[in-house]
CSV table of C-alpha atoms in Angstrom, one decimal:
chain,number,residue,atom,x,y,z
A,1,UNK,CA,88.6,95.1,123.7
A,2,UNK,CA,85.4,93.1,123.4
A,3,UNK,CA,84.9,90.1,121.3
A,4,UNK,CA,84.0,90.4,117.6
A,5,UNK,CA,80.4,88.8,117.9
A,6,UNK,CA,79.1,91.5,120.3
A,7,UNK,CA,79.9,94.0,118.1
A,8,UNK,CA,82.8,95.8,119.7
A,9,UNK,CA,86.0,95.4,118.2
A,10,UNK,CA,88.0,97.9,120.3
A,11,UNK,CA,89.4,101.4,119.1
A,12,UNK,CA,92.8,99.5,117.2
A,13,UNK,CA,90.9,97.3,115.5
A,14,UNK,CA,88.5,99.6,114.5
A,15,UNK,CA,90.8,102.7,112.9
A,16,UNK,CA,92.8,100.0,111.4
A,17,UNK,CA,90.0,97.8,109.8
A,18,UNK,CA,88.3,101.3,108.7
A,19,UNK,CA,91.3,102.2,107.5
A,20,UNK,CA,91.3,98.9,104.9
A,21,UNK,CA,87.8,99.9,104.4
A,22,UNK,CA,88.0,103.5,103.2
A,23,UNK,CA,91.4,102.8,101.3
A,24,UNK,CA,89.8,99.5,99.0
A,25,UNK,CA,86.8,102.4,98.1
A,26,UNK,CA,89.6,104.5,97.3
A,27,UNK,CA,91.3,102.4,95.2
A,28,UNK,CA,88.2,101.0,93.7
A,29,UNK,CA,87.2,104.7,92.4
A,30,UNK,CA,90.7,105.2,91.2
A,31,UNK,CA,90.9,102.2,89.3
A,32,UNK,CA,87.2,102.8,87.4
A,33,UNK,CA,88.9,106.3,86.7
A,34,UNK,CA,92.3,105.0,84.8
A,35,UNK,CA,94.3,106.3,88.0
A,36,UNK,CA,96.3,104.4,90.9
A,37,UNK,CA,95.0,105.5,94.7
A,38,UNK,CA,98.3,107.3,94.7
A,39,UNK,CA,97.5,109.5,91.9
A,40,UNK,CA,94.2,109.6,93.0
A,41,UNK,CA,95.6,111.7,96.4
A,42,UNK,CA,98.4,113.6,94.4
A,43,UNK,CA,95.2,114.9,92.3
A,44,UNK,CA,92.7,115.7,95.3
A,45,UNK,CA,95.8,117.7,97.0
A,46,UNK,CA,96.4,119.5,93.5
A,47,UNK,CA,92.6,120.5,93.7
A,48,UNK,CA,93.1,123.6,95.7
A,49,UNK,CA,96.2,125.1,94.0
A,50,UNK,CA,99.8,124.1,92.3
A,51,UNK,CA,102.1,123.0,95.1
A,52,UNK,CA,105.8,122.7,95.4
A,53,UNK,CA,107.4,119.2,95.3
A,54,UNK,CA,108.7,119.4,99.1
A,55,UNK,CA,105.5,120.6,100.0
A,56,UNK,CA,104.1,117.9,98.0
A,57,UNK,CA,106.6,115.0,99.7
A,58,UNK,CA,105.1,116.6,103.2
A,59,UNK,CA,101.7,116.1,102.5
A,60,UNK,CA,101.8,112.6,100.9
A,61,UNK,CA,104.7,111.5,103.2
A,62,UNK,CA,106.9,110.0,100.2
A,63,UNK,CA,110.3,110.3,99.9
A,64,UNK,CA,112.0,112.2,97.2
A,65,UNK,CA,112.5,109.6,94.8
A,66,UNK,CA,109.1,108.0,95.3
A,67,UNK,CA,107.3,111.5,94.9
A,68,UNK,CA,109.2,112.5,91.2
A,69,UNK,CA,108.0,108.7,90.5
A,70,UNK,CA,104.5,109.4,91.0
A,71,UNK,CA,104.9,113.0,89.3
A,72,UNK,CA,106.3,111.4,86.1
A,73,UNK,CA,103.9,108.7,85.9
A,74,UNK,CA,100.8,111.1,86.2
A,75,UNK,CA,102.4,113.4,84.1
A,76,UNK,CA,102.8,110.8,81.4
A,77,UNK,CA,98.9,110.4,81.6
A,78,UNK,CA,98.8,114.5,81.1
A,79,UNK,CA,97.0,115.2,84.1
A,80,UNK,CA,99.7,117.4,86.0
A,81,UNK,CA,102.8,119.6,84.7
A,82,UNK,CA,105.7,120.9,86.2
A,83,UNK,CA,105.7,124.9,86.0
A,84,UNK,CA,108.4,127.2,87.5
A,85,UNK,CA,107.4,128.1,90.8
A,86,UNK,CA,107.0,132.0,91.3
A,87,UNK,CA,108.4,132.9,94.2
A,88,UNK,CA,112.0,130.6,93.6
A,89,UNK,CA,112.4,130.2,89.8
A,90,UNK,CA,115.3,127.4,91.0
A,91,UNK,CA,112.1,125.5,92.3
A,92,UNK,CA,108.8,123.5,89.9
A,93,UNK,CA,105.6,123.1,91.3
A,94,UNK,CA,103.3,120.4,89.8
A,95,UNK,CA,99.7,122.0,88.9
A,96,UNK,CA,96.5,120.4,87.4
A,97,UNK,CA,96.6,120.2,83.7
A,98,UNK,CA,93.0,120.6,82.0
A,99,UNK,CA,92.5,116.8,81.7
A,100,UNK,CA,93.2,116.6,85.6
A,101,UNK,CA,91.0,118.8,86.1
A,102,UNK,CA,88.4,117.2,84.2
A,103,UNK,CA,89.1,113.8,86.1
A,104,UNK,CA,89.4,114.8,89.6
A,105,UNK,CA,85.9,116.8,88.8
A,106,UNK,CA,84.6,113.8,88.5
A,107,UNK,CA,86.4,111.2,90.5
A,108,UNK,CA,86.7,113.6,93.8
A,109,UNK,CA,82.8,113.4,94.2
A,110,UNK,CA,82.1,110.4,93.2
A,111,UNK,CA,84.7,109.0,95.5
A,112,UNK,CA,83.0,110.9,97.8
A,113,UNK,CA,79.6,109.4,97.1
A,114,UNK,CA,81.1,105.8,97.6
A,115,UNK,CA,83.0,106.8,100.9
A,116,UNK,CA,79.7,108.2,102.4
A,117,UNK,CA,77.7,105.4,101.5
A,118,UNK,CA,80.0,103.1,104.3
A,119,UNK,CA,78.0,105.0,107.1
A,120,UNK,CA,75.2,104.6,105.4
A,121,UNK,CA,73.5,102.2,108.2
A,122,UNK,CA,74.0,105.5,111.1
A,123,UNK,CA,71.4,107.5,112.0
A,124,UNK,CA,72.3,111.4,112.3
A,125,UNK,CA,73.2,111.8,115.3
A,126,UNK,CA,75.7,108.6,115.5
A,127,UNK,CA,76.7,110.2,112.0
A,128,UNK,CA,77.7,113.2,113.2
A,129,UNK,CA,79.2,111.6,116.9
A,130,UNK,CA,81.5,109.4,114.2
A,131,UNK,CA,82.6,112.9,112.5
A,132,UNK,CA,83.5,114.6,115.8
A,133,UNK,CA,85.4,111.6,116.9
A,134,UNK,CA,87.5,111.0,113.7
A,135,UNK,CA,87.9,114.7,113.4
A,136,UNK,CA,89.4,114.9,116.8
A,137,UNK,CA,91.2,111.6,116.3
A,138,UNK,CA,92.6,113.7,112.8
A,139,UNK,CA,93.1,117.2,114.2
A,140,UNK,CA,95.2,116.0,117.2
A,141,UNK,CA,97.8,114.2,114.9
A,142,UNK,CA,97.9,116.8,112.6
A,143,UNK,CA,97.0,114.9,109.4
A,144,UNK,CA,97.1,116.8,106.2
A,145,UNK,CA,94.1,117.9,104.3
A,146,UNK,CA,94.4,116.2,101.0
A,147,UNK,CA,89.5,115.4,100.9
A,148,UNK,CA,88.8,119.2,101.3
């Protein structure tokens, strides 16, 4: 791991301080939109289609109780409901409601706007080497898609 004045601050340091990085634009976005960051993700992952709350738990990696805690609270701002899931009535899956719909249309891109703008200093081709490298970095631990 080299030193922090030449530049390098080894792979660790790097995923972890990127990490900070990407989660205070995050959080930044979320809070110009009215949302917490964890609403913010439980919207982008509703972007695609409804989903069931165990798939849900899976995806955001929250327990049970910390999941129907972030459900209630979003749907108390009206930007999800719980319908009956189709294929096991016993079951509710948590949709977009129209005004989620409306928000995530706008907070998704400009929250991706913002995150782009932190490689903003690369040239293309380091640009796309940083892509391939995350992506690997992403694929091989089998994170889930929640930024489509």
């Amino acid at each position: 791991m080299g030193a922090q004045g030449d530049g390098e601050i080894g792979v660790v340091n790097a995923l972890v301080r990127g990490a900070f990085l990407v989660n205070a634009v995050y959080a930044e976005s979320a809070r110009e939109h009215g949302i917490t960051s964890q609403q913010g993700v439980l919207l982008c992952v509703l972007m695609a289609q409804p989903r069931g709350m165990g798939e849900l738990g899976g995806m955001l990696g929250l327990a049970k109780s910390s999941l129907t805690g972030l459900v209630d609270r979003t749907e108390r701002l009206g930007l999800v409901r719980r319908e009956p899931d189709p294929a096991d009535m016993r079951a509710v899956r948590v949709a977009l409601t129209a005004e989620g719909r409306a928000l995530i249309d706008d907070f998704y891109p400009e929250t991706c706007r913002r995150v782009e703008k932190l490689a903003a200093g690369l040239g293309d081709d380091e640009r796309a080497t940083l892509a391939a490298l995350l992506g690997r970095v992403v694929m091989d631990n089998d994170v889930p898609v929640i930024f489509m």
